[in-house]
Short mmCIF file of C-alpha atoms and ligand atoms in Angstrom, two decimals:
data_model
loop_
_atom_site.label_atom_id
_atom_site.label_comp_id
_atom_site.label_asym_id
_atom_site.label_seq_id
_atom_site.Cartn_x
_atom_site.Cartn_y
_atom_site.Cartn_z
CA UNK V 191 19.19 -23.28 0.83
CA UNK V 192 17.87 -24.42 -2.54
CA UNK V 193 15.74 -21.96 -4.44
CA UNK V 194 12.02 -22.00 -3.73
CA UNK V 195 11.40 -22.06 -7.48
CA UNK V 196 8.64 -24.47 -8.42
CA UNK V 197 8.53 -26.14 -4.99
CA UNK V 198 5.07 -24.91 -3.98
CA UNK V 199 1.85 -24.67 -5.96
CA UNK V 200 -1.61 -23.20 -5.60
CA UNK V 201 -4.28 -25.92 -5.82
CA UNK V 202 -7.30 -24.07 -4.49
CA UNK V 203 -8.43 -20.48 -4.99
CA UNK V 204 -11.69 -18.65 -4.34
CA UNK V 205 -13.27 -15.27 -3.64
CA UNK V 206 -16.35 -14.53 -1.60
CA UNK V 207 -18.92 -12.15 -3.02
CA UNK V 208 -17.40 -8.66 -2.92
CA UNK V 209 -18.66 -5.10 -2.82
CA UNK V 210 -21.30 -4.26 -0.24
CA UNK V 211 -21.92 -7.49 1.70
CA UNK V 212 -23.75 -6.16 4.72
CA UNK V 213 -25.25 -9.49 5.80
CA UNK V 214 -21.84 -11.05 6.55
CA UNK V 215 -19.23 -9.98 9.08
CA UNK V 216 -15.50 -9.99 8.43
CA UNK V 217 -14.86 -13.25 10.30
CA UNK V 218 -17.69 -14.91 8.44
CA UNK V 219 -16.30 -13.71 5.10
CA UNK V 220 -12.89 -15.13 6.00
CA UNK V 221 -14.37 -18.52 6.89
CA UNK V 222 -16.52 -18.47 3.76
CA UNK V 223 -13.42 -17.82 1.63
CA UNK V 224 -11.67 -20.80 3.23
CA UNK V 225 -14.65 -23.09 2.65
CA UNK V 226 -14.82 -22.06 -1.02
CA UNK V 227 -11.06 -22.49 -1.56
CA UNK V 228 -11.04 -25.93 0.10
CA UNK V 229 -13.99 -26.94 -2.06
CA UNK V 230 -12.19 -25.67 -5.14
CA UNK V 231 -9.14 -27.75 -4.18
CA UNK V 232 -11.21 -30.80 -3.18
CA UNK V 233 -9.60 -30.90 0.25
CA UNK V 234 -11.14 -31.54 3.67
CA UNK V 235 -10.41 -29.14 6.51
CA UNK V 236 -8.66 -31.83 8.55
CA UNK V 237 -5.96 -31.95 5.87
CA UNK V 238 -5.05 -28.31 6.56
CA UNK V 239 -1.94 -28.14 8.76
CA UNK V 240 -0.92 -24.56 7.98
CA UNK V 241 -3.05 -21.41 8.29
CA UNK V 242 -2.05 -17.83 7.52
CA UNK V 243 -4.45 -14.89 7.82
CA UNK V 244 -4.26 -11.15 8.27
CA UNK V 245 -6.20 -9.28 10.88
CA UNK V 246 -9.48 -7.58 10.11
CA UNK V 247 -10.07 -3.89 10.90
CA UNK V 248 -13.83 -4.35 11.27
CA UNK V 249 -13.63 -7.48 13.42
CA UNK V 250 -10.11 -7.71 14.88
CA UNK V 251 -8.73 -10.41 17.16
CA UNK V 252 -5.45 -10.35 19.00
CA UNK V 253 -4.46 -13.69 17.45
CA UNK V 254 -6.46 -13.68 14.25
CA UNK V 255 -5.24 -16.87 12.57
CA UNK V 256 -5.71 -18.82 15.81
CA UNK V 257 -9.21 -17.37 16.06
CA UNK V 258 -10.10 -18.52 12.54
CA UNK V 259 -8.65 -21.98 13.29
CA UNK V 260 -10.71 -22.12 16.48
CA UNK V 261 -13.86 -20.97 14.67
CA UNK V 262 -13.46 -23.71 12.06
CA UNK V 263 -12.05 -26.25 14.52
CA UNK V 264 -8.86 -26.67 12.52
CA UNK V 265 -5.72 -27.64 14.49
CA UNK V 266 -2.71 -26.56 12.43
CA UNK V 267 0.98 -27.12 13.17
CA UNK V 268 1.84 -23.78 11.51
CA UNK V 269 -0.33 -20.74 12.21
CA UNK V 270 0.23 -17.00 11.97
CA UNK V 271 -1.31 -13.62 11.20
CA UNK V 272 0.65 -11.29 8.96
CA UNK V 273 0.48 -7.52 8.61
CA UNK V 274 2.23 -5.80 5.72
CA UNK V 275 -0.71 -3.75 4.44
CA UNK V 276 -1.50 -4.46 0.82
CA UNK V 277 1.68 -6.51 0.55
CA UNK V 278 0.41 -8.90 3.23
CA UNK V 279 -1.08 -11.39 0.82
CA UNK V 280 2.08 -12.09 -1.09
CA UNK V 281 4.44 -12.00 1.87
CA UNK V 282 2.09 -14.62 3.38
CA UNK V 283 2.56 -16.69 0.25
CA UNK V 284 6.34 -16.27 0.54
CA UNK V 285 6.22 -17.66 4.10
CA UNK V 286 3.89 -20.47 3.06
CA UNK V 287 6.13 -21.51 0.16
CA UNK V 288 9.12 -21.62 2.53
CA UNK V 289 7.18 -23.67 5.06
CA UNK V 290 6.13 -26.15 2.38
CA UNK V 291 9.63 -26.37 0.87
CA UNK V 292 11.20 -27.10 4.25
CA UNK V 293 8.52 -29.65 5.17
CA UNK V 294 7.27 -27.57 8.10
CA UNK V 295 3.75 -28.27 6.90
CA UNK V 296 2.00 -29.84 3.94
CA UNK V 297 -1.21 -27.99 3.18
CA UNK V 298 -1.39 -24.27 3.85
CA UNK V 299 -4.48 -22.12 3.62
CA UNK V 300 -4.01 -18.37 3.22
CA UNK V 301 -7.24 -16.53 3.92
CA UNK V 302 -8.06 -12.84 4.24
CA UNK V 303 -11.27 -10.87 4.48
CA UNK V 304 -12.58 -7.60 5.83
CA UNK V 305 -15.72 -5.50 5.94
CA UNK V 306 -14.38 -1.99 5.41
CA UNK V 307 -17.61 -0.90 3.74
CA UNK V 308 -20.24 -2.32 6.07
CA UNK V 309 -18.32 -3.05 9.27
CA UNK V 310 -16.83 0.38 10.00
CA UNK V 311 -18.52 3.71 10.68
CA UNK V 312 -17.22 6.69 8.69
CA UNK V 313 -15.59 8.03 11.86
CA UNK V 314 -13.81 4.74 12.55
CA UNK V 315 -12.73 4.48 8.92
CA UNK V 316 -11.25 8.00 9.05
CA UNK V 317 -9.49 7.19 12.34
CA UNK V 318 -8.00 4.11 10.68
CA UNK V 319 -6.74 6.36 7.90
CA UNK V 320 -5.05 8.79 10.21
CA UNK V 321 -3.48 5.92 12.15
CA UNK V 322 -1.52 4.91 9.05
CA UNK V 323 0.69 7.97 9.48
CA UNK V 324 3.55 8.27 11.96
CA UNK V 325 1.76 9.09 15.24
CA UNK V 326 4.10 11.96 16.10
CA UNK V 327 5.56 13.19 12.82
CA UNK V 328 2.74 12.73 10.29
CA UNK V 329 -0.67 12.17 11.86
CA UNK V 330 -0.83 15.59 13.62
CA UNK V 331 -0.91 17.18 10.15
CA UNK V 332 -4.23 15.45 9.52
CA UNK V 333 -3.33 13.59 6.33
CA UNK V 334 -5.68 11.10 4.70
CA UNK V 335 -4.39 8.03 2.88
CA UNK V 336 -5.17 9.65 -0.51
CA UNK V 337 -3.07 12.65 0.59
CA UNK V 338 -0.05 10.40 1.20
CA UNK V 339 -0.39 8.96 -2.30
CA UNK V 340 -1.00 12.42 -3.73
CA UNK V 341 2.49 13.39 -2.52
CA UNK V 342 3.83 10.50 -4.59
CA UNK V 343 1.65 11.41 -7.58
CA UNK V 344 2.77 15.05 -7.55
CA UNK V 345 6.46 14.14 -7.31
CA UNK V 346 6.07 11.63 -10.14
CA UNK V 347 4.27 14.10 -12.40
CA UNK V 348 6.85 16.77 -11.65
CA UNK V 349 9.78 14.45 -12.39
CA UNK V 350 8.51 12.97 -15.65
CA UNK V 351 5.89 15.37 -16.96
CA UNK V 352 3.16 12.77 -16.49
CA UNK V 353 -0.35 14.18 -16.78
CA UNK V 354 -3.60 13.83 -14.87
CA UNK V 355 -5.00 12.29 -18.07
CA UNK V 356 -2.37 9.54 -17.84
CA UNK V 357 -3.34 8.80 -14.24
CA UNK V 358 -6.98 8.76 -15.32
CA UNK V 359 -6.17 6.29 -18.12
CA UNK V 360 -5.31 3.72 -15.43
CA UNK V 361 -8.74 4.14 -13.81
CA UNK V 362 -10.44 3.85 -17.21
CA UNK V 363 -8.50 0.65 -18.03
CA UNK V 364 -9.44 -0.93 -14.69
CA UNK V 365 -13.10 -0.08 -15.18
CA UNK V 366 -13.05 -1.57 -18.68
CA UNK V 367 -11.69 -4.81 -17.19
CA UNK V 368 -14.32 -4.74 -14.42
CA UNK V 369 -17.10 -4.33 -16.96
CA UNK V 370 -16.27 -7.88 -18.15
CA UNK V 371 -16.36 -9.27 -14.61
CA UNK V 372 -19.84 -9.91 -13.22
CA UNK V 373 -18.39 -10.06 -9.67
CA UNK V 374 -16.89 -6.55 -9.78
CA UNK V 375 -18.29 -3.81 -7.55
CA UNK V 376 -18.19 -1.05 -10.21
CA UNK V 377 -18.98 -2.10 -13.78
CA UNK V 378 -20.23 1.03 -15.58
CA UNK V 379 -17.69 2.20 -18.14
CA UNK V 380 -16.03 5.56 -17.44
CA UNK V 381 -14.10 8.06 -19.53
CA UNK V 382 -10.94 10.07 -18.89
CA UNK V 383 -13.18 13.15 -18.74
CA UNK V 384 -15.32 11.59 -16.00
CA UNK V 385 -12.25 10.78 -13.92
CA UNK V 386 -10.96 14.35 -14.25
CA UNK V 387 -14.38 15.77 -13.41
CA UNK V 388 -14.87 13.58 -10.34
CA UNK V 389 -14.44 15.31 -6.98
CA UNK V 390 -10.87 16.35 -6.09
CA UNK V 391 -9.83 14.39 -2.97
CA UNK V 392 -6.17 15.33 -2.58
CA UNK V 393 -4.75 17.20 -5.54
CA UNK V 394 -3.94 15.71 -8.12
CA UNK V 395 -6.02 12.68 -7.12
CA UNK V 396 -9.72 12.74 -7.99
CA UNK V 397 -12.29 10.42 -6.48
CA UNK V 398 -11.98 8.02 -9.44
CA UNK V 399 -8.17 7.88 -9.02
CA UNK V 400 -8.83 6.28 -5.62
CA UNK V 401 -9.69 2.64 -5.01
CA UNK V 402 -13.02 1.44 -3.67
CA UNK V 403 -14.02 0.73 -0.08
CA UNK V 404 -15.45 -2.77 0.01
CA UNK V 405 -16.36 -5.90 1.88
CA UNK V 406 -14.96 -9.21 0.74
CA UNK V 407 -12.44 -11.97 1.18
CA UNK V 408 -10.47 -14.59 -0.67
CA UNK V 409 -8.45 -17.68 0.13
CA UNK V 410 -5.96 -19.97 -1.54
CA UNK V 411 -4.71 -23.48 -0.76
CA UNK V 412 -1.04 -24.32 -1.27
CA UNK V 413 0.95 -27.55 -1.15
CA UNK V 414 4.13 -29.05 -2.57
CA UNK V 415 4.41 -29.63 -6.31
CA UNK V 416 4.78 -33.41 -5.79
CA UNK V 417 1.64 -33.72 -3.65
CA UNK V 418 -0.35 -31.63 -6.12
CA UNK V 419 0.09 -34.09 -8.99
CA UNK V 420 -3.28 -35.79 -8.50
CA UNK V 421 -5.35 -32.88 -7.23
CA UNK V 422 -8.67 -31.77 -8.67
CA UNK V 423 -7.35 -28.53 -10.19
CA UNK V 424 -4.33 -28.01 -12.42
CA UNK V 425 -1.60 -26.60 -10.16
CA UNK V 426 -0.30 -23.06 -10.51
CA UNK V 427 3.44 -23.04 -9.77
CA UNK V 428 5.22 -20.41 -7.72
CA UNK V 429 8.24 -19.77 -9.90
CA UNK V 430 9.57 -16.69 -8.21
CA UNK V 431 9.00 -14.59 -5.14
CA UNK V 432 10.83 -11.54 -3.84
CA UNK V 433 10.30 -8.82 -1.29
CA UNK V 434 11.59 -5.27 -0.86
CA UNK V 435 11.03 -3.05 2.16
CA UNK V 436 12.16 0.57 2.02
CA UNK V 437 10.37 2.42 4.84
CA UNK V 438 7.18 2.46 6.84
CA UNK V 439 6.22 6.15 6.71
CA UNK V 440 6.19 8.12 3.48
CA UNK V 441 8.06 11.05 5.02
CA UNK V 442 10.99 8.65 5.51
CA UNK V 443 11.01 7.39 1.90
CA UNK V 444 14.35 7.91 0.15
CA UNK V 445 12.55 8.27 -3.17
CA UNK V 446 8.94 9.12 -3.96
CA UNK V 447 9.21 8.08 -7.61
CA UNK V 448 11.17 4.81 -7.52
CA UNK V 449 9.99 2.14 -5.10
CA UNK V 450 11.30 -1.05 -3.52
CA UNK V 451 9.34 -2.85 -6.25
CA UNK V 452 12.70 -2.64 -8.06
CA UNK V 453 14.18 -4.94 -5.38
CA UNK V 454 11.21 -7.27 -4.99
CA UNK V 455 10.90 -7.59 -8.77
CA UNK V 456 14.61 -8.30 -9.29
CA UNK V 457 14.55 -11.00 -6.60
CA UNK V 458 11.43 -12.64 -8.06
CA UNK V 459 12.75 -12.54 -11.64
CA UNK V 460 16.09 -13.99 -10.53
CA UNK V 461 14.43 -16.90 -8.75
CA UNK V 462 12.16 -17.58 -11.70
CA UNK V 463 14.92 -17.18 -14.27
CA UNK V 464 12.48 -15.02 -16.20
CA UNK V 465 12.11 -11.35 -17.05
CA UNK V 466 9.38 -8.79 -17.69
CA UNK V 467 9.07 -9.81 -21.36
CA UNK V 468 8.14 -13.36 -20.35
CA UNK V 469 4.97 -12.22 -18.52
CA UNK V 470 1.68 -12.79 -20.34
CA UNK V 471 -0.35 -10.76 -17.86
CA UNK V 472 0.02 -9.08 -14.49
CA UNK V 473 -1.76 -8.19 -11.30
CA UNK V 474 -0.45 -4.82 -10.15
CA UNK V 475 -1.50 -3.17 -6.90
CA UNK V 476 -3.71 -0.24 -7.87
CA UNK V 477 -4.84 1.43 -4.65
CA UNK V 478 -4.36 4.77 -6.44
CA UNK V 479 -3.71 5.35 -10.15
CA UNK V 480 -0.12 6.69 -9.87
CA UNK V 481 0.96 3.51 -8.06
CA UNK V 482 0.31 1.47 -11.20
CA UNK V 483 2.53 3.76 -13.29
CA UNK V 484 5.44 3.60 -10.84
CA UNK V 485 5.14 -0.17 -10.38
CA UNK V 486 4.98 -0.86 -14.14
CA UNK V 487 8.26 1.00 -14.45
CA UNK V 488 9.94 -0.41 -11.35
CA UNK V 489 9.04 -3.97 -12.40
CA UNK V 490 10.70 -3.39 -15.78
CA UNK V 491 7.67 -3.32 -18.09
CA UNK V 492 8.74 0.09 -19.37
CA UNK V 493 11.39 2.71 -18.63
CA UNK V 494 11.11 5.36 -15.91
CA UNK V 495 8.64 8.03 -16.92
CA UNK V 496 7.22 5.91 -19.76
CA UNK V 497 4.31 4.21 -18.00
CA UNK V 498 1.79 6.95 -18.71
CA UNK V 499 2.25 6.51 -22.47
CA UNK V 500 2.40 2.70 -22.00
CA UNK V 501 -1.07 2.79 -20.42
CA UNK V 502 -2.49 5.33 -22.90
CA UNK V 503 -1.40 3.06 -25.77
CA UNK V 504 -3.68 0.33 -24.45
CA UNK V 505 -0.92 -2.01 -23.30
CA UNK V 506 -2.63 -2.93 -20.01
CA UNK V 507 -5.98 -3.69 -21.66
CA UNK V 508 -7.19 -7.15 -22.64
CA UNK V 509 -5.39 -7.87 -25.92
CA UNK V 510 -2.60 -5.43 -24.98
CA UNK V 511 1.06 -6.25 -24.40
CA UNK V 512 0.48 -6.84 -20.67
CA UNK V 513 -3.14 -7.05 -19.53
CA UNK V 514 -3.17 -5.78 -15.93
CA UNK V 515 -5.83 -6.64 -13.34
CA UNK V 516 -8.28 -8.34 -15.69
CA UNK V 517 -10.71 -8.62 -12.75
CA UNK V 518 -10.89 -4.82 -12.42
CA UNK V 519 -8.38 -4.23 -9.63
CA UNK V 520 -8.78 -2.32 -6.41
CA UNK V 521 -10.06 0.62 -8.44
CA UNK V 522 -13.12 -1.17 -9.84
CA UNK V 523 -13.40 -4.79 -8.62
CA UNK V 524 -13.12 -4.23 -4.85
CA UNK V 525 -10.75 -3.10 -2.11
CA UNK V 526 -11.44 -4.59 1.27
CA UNK V 527 -8.18 -3.40 2.87
CA UNK V 528 -5.31 -5.76 3.61
CA UNK V 529 -7.02 -8.59 1.69
CA UNK V 530 -7.21 -6.40 -1.45
CA UNK V 531 -4.32 -7.97 -3.32
CA UNK V 532 -5.77 -11.48 -2.81
CA UNK V 533 -8.19 -10.78 -5.64
CA UNK V 534 -5.37 -10.05 -8.09
CA UNK V 535 -3.86 -13.39 -7.06
CA UNK V 536 -7.06 -15.43 -7.41
CA UNK V 537 -7.66 -13.73 -10.78
CA UNK V 538 -4.20 -14.71 -12.02
CA UNK V 539 -4.81 -18.29 -10.83
CA UNK V 540 -8.05 -18.28 -12.84
CA UNK V 541 -6.22 -16.92 -15.89
CA UNK V 542 -3.43 -19.52 -15.61
CA UNK V 543 -6.05 -22.27 -15.32
CA UNK V 544 -7.52 -20.84 -18.55
CA UNK V 545 -10.82 -20.49 -16.72
CA UNK V 546 -11.37 -16.72 -16.99
CA UNK V 547 -14.15 -16.93 -19.57
CA UNK V 548 -14.84 -13.73 -21.51
CA UNK V 549 -11.81 -12.01 -20.07
CA UNK V 550 -9.34 -14.87 -20.63
CA UNK V 551 -5.87 -13.72 -21.76
CA UNK V 552 -5.15 -16.06 -24.67
CA UNK V 553 -2.35 -18.56 -24.07
CA UNK V 554 -1.58 -17.21 -20.62
CA UNK V 555 1.37 -19.28 -19.37
CA UNK V 556 3.22 -16.99 -16.97
CA UNK V 557 2.08 -14.06 -14.86
CA UNK V 558 3.46 -11.57 -12.39
CA UNK V 559 1.56 -10.26 -9.40
CA UNK V 560 2.84 -7.42 -7.30
CA UNK V 561 1.48 -5.80 -4.17
CA UNK V 562 2.67 -3.08 -1.88
CA UNK V 563 1.55 -2.07 1.55
CA UNK V 564 1.87 0.90 3.82
CA UNK V 565 2.58 3.95 1.65
CA UNK V 566 4.73 2.31 -1.05
CA UNK V 567 6.54 0.61 1.87
CA UNK V 568 6.40 -3.20 1.78
CA UNK V 569 6.64 -4.73 -1.68
CA UNK V 570 6.24 -8.34 -2.71
CA UNK V 571 6.39 -9.73 -6.24
CA UNK V 572 5.32 -13.22 -7.30
CA UNK V 573 5.85 -14.98 -10.60
CA UNK V 574 3.37 -17.75 -11.27
CA UNK V 575 3.23 -20.27 -14.08
CA UNK V 576 1.16 -23.08 -15.56
CA UNK V 577 4.18 -25.33 -15.59
CA UNK V 578 7.45 -25.73 -13.82
CA UNK V 579 9.86 -25.54 -16.76
CA UNK L 1429 -14.62 4.67 19.05
CA UNK L 1430 -15.94 8.26 19.35
CA UNK L 1431 -15.53 10.77 16.55
CA UNK L 1432 -12.25 12.70 16.71
CA UNK L 1433 -13.14 16.13 18.06
CA UNK L 1434 -9.64 17.53 18.63
CA UNK L 1435 -6.57 17.60 16.45
CA UNK L 1436 -4.22 14.64 16.68
CA UNK L 1437 -1.55 15.67 19.17
CA UNK L 1438 1.90 14.07 19.32
CA UNK L 1439 2.60 12.01 22.41
CA UNK L 1440 6.36 12.35 23.04
CA UNK L 1441 8.52 9.31 23.74
CA UNK L 1442 11.90 9.40 25.52
CA UNK L 1443 13.71 9.85 22.19
CA UNK L 1444 11.44 12.65 20.98
CA UNK L 1445 10.79 14.65 24.14
CA UNK L 1446 13.62 17.11 23.45
CA UNK L 1447 12.33 17.73 19.94
CA UNK L 1448 8.82 18.57 21.13
CA UNK L 1449 10.16 20.75 23.95
CA UNK L 1450 12.15 22.58 21.27
CA UNK L 1451 8.99 23.08 19.20
CA UNK L 1452 7.20 24.45 22.27
CA UNK L 1453 10.03 27.03 22.52
CA UNK L 1454 9.70 27.65 18.76
CA UNK L 1455 13.03 26.02 17.95
CA UNK L 1456 13.40 23.27 15.34
CA UNK L 1457 15.84 20.83 16.96
CA UNK L 1458 17.27 18.01 14.86
CA UNK L 1459 19.78 15.34 15.76
CA UNK L 1460 23.43 15.46 14.72
CA UNK L 1461 25.91 12.57 14.95
CA UNK L 1462 29.32 13.80 16.06
CA UNK L 1463 30.92 10.54 14.96
CA UNK L 1464 29.99 10.67 11.27
CA UNK L 1465 28.79 14.24 10.70
CA UNK L 1466 25.19 13.25 9.92
CA UNK L 1467 21.90 15.06 10.55
CA UNK L 1468 18.77 12.98 11.00
CA UNK L 1469 15.04 13.30 11.52
CA UNK L 1470 12.86 11.95 13.16
CA UNK L 1471 14.68 11.66 16.51
CA UNK L 1472 16.17 8.25 17.27
CA UNK L 1473 18.40 6.66 19.90
CA UNK L 1474 21.04 5.75 17.30
CA UNK L 1475 22.65 7.35 14.27
CA UNK L 1476 21.11 5.59 11.26
CA UNK L 1477 24.35 5.99 9.33
CA UNK L 1478 27.00 4.67 11.77
CA UNK L 1479 24.96 3.31 14.72
CA UNK L 1480 26.72 5.66 17.12
CA UNK L 1481 24.81 6.67 20.22
CA UNK L 1482 26.74 9.96 20.49
CA UNK L 1483 24.01 12.15 19.15
CA UNK L 1484 23.64 15.86 19.80
CA UNK L 1485 20.74 18.23 19.28
CA UNK L 1486 21.26 21.20 16.98
CA UNK L 1487 18.91 24.00 16.12
CA UNK L 1488 18.14 23.67 12.43
CA UNK L 1489 18.38 26.69 10.15
CA UNK L 1490 14.65 26.36 9.53
CA UNK L 1491 15.20 26.69 5.79
CA UNK L 1492 13.84 23.95 3.56
CA UNK L 1493 12.68 23.18 0.04
CA UNK L 1494 9.41 21.59 -0.98
CA UNK L 1495 9.94 17.96 -2.14
CA UNK L 1496 6.28 17.31 -2.87
CA UNK L 1497 2.89 18.60 -1.86
CA UNK L 1498 -0.83 18.03 -2.12
CA UNK L 1499 -3.77 20.32 -1.61
CA UNK L 1500 -6.04 18.32 0.67
CA UNK L 1501 -9.73 18.91 0.03
CA UNK L 1502 -11.06 16.41 2.53
CA UNK L 1503 -10.32 16.42 6.23
CA UNK L 1504 -9.48 13.42 8.36
CA UNK L 1505 -11.65 14.79 11.17
CA UNK L 1506 -13.87 17.76 11.98
CA UNK L 1507 -11.07 19.21 14.10
CA UNK L 1508 -9.20 20.12 10.92
CA UNK L 1509 -12.34 21.09 9.02
CA UNK L 1510 -12.02 24.87 9.07
CA UNK L 1511 -8.60 24.86 7.50
CA UNK L 1512 -9.42 23.16 4.21
CA UNK L 1513 -8.23 23.21 1.54
CA UNK L 1514 -4.88 22.80 3.20
CA UNK L 1515 -1.40 22.11 1.80
CA UNK L 1516 0.34 18.98 3.07
CA UNK L 1517 3.97 18.78 2.04
CA UNK L 1518 7.22 16.92 2.38
CA UNK L 1519 10.08 19.35 2.83
CA UNK L 1520 13.83 18.75 2.82
CA UNK L 1521 15.66 20.75 5.46
CA UNK L 1522 18.82 22.58 4.40
CA UNK L 1523 20.70 20.21 6.75
CA UNK L 1524 19.46 17.19 4.78
CA UNK L 1525 16.62 15.39 6.56
CA UNK L 1526 13.10 15.26 5.14
CA UNK L 1527 9.93 15.88 7.13
CA UNK L 1528 6.18 16.15 6.69
CA UNK L 1529 4.51 19.47 7.40
CA UNK L 1530 1.95 22.01 6.26
CA UNK L 1531 2.69 24.93 3.99
CA UNK L 1532 0.89 27.96 5.39
CA UNK L 1533 0.32 31.50 4.12
CA UNK L 1534 0.48 30.19 0.58
CA UNK L 1535 -2.24 30.12 -2.05
CA UNK L 1536 -2.88 26.62 -3.38
CA UNK L 1537 -2.06 27.70 -6.94
CA UNK L 1538 1.28 29.25 -5.89
CA UNK L 1539 2.92 26.19 -4.38
CA UNK L 1540 5.52 24.29 -6.41
CA UNK L 1541 8.14 21.60 -5.95
CA UNK L 1542 11.53 23.15 -5.20
CA UNK L 1543 9.99 26.22 -3.56
CA UNK L 1544 12.03 27.67 -0.66
CA UNK L 1545 10.22 27.70 2.66
CA UNK L 1546 11.00 28.56 6.26
CA UNK L 1547 9.77 27.11 9.53
CA UNK L 1548 7.30 28.77 11.85
CA UNK L 1549 5.34 27.34 14.76
CA UNK L 1550 1.64 27.02 15.50
CA UNK L 1551 0.71 26.81 19.17
CA UNK L 1552 -1.99 24.14 19.31
CA UNK L 1553 -2.17 23.86 23.12
CA UNK L 1554 -0.22 25.31 26.06
CA UNK L 1555 2.33 22.49 25.72
CA UNK L 1556 2.20 21.54 22.05
CA UNK L 1557 3.51 23.64 19.16
CA UNK L 1558 3.73 22.21 15.66
CA UNK L 1559 6.32 23.22 13.04
CA UNK L 1560 4.86 24.38 9.72
CA UNK L 1561 6.51 26.16 6.81
CA UNK L 1562 5.75 29.33 4.84
CA UNK L 1563 7.11 30.41 1.45
CA UNK L 1564 10.17 32.66 1.40
CA UNK L 1565 9.61 35.44 -1.08
CA UNK L 1566 11.99 34.86 -3.98
ZN1 ZN B 1128 26.77 8.60 12.73
#
């Protein structure tokens, strides 16, 4: 088959309000995101013939995408719910691009929302956490999600001599980005000291090394590059996409310090015909601070063991070599579960439309977004551009 | 969903029943492929290396090294509450496979990657015993 490069574009993109949105349920947030994205694209709902969603934890349905279609009275020819944790968003986009390129459908909406903050009791949220482990060989040991990532953090620090200060520098950088974003959940600037002094959750991860728990949703509208020519918004081209899947459970990972982002990144770069140096900015999955360091390395932005210094030198800040998560990321903008990486995507779309206001990356032409789900399990990398050349 | 009041107990499947019976008898049983000389964990119906179904059970030496660890300060449910802080670890068995476990009888500031540990079993119920590891004195 021909490469997917440049075949599909994003023509609509929107977030709901995020943070603590107690007056809206998860289904409502999902529908709201779709309405906003269709409005952004200037498209009526009867033009939507493809719908991809992920299930909600707070308000689950057995057939979630069908439920959303039913709720909105949309009658698609292509409809599915996807579950790959944080990687869900971009694997959904991979499927949508394929469906558009093969003519399976014309206009695909990808929508995701959840109410982790307001829709789940603490007990249910903790039960959800323990259910992410292997039911027989991990969950009996009572691990929390931060504990799984702490195993990765400790192995990474041991292998490369990375410090807690370097992990904290990621949290500080994300908060600095969020301070420029009026939509972000946490906007008060923090220091390395404050991160290190925040409560220890699972050694070496402090509270401020961990992402937020939020409500919120986002949606995008995709179509073929040809059809997008006379749309309301300038199209954002999908130049490359690649996935890598190495395990489901962390105890089965072959490496704790190098991830399948190496594979997903290589596949995306190859399709795009571009490399790390061509990226003007990035959206990097930041559920916990060490993940950003490992992904920066695995995606080729610096060598193994060098990401701590790369971050400390200010390279992921606005004006740095590779601004990362200019919206504030999962650490400071919001993290509503599986939909979390949607916000990195909608931010990059905003940046590539040159519509990011105070936090605009100057002359942003090409961007990489990367997400992973499970415990560094399912990786998907996208390369997006303002033009198709 | 009610709050979790007991520890999370494994529910054996046909592939894993032998393993959990071994644990109940305080034996760490792991699978061995006679076709390609490969140990594996967790228990499966096939050898992940050669796809053979000729898999035997062997009693592991019980010796392992710590691959990574974390001192958990926050419990997933009240059932684990009394035991915090607690050390969660990934250990690599001498035979090769990696598994998740707890490190017990070890002060949080004494644990390190590469530390030698040995299996022991905690009886959680009449039927269920869970393998955990303790440091071997060097
Ligand atoms: Zn074999």
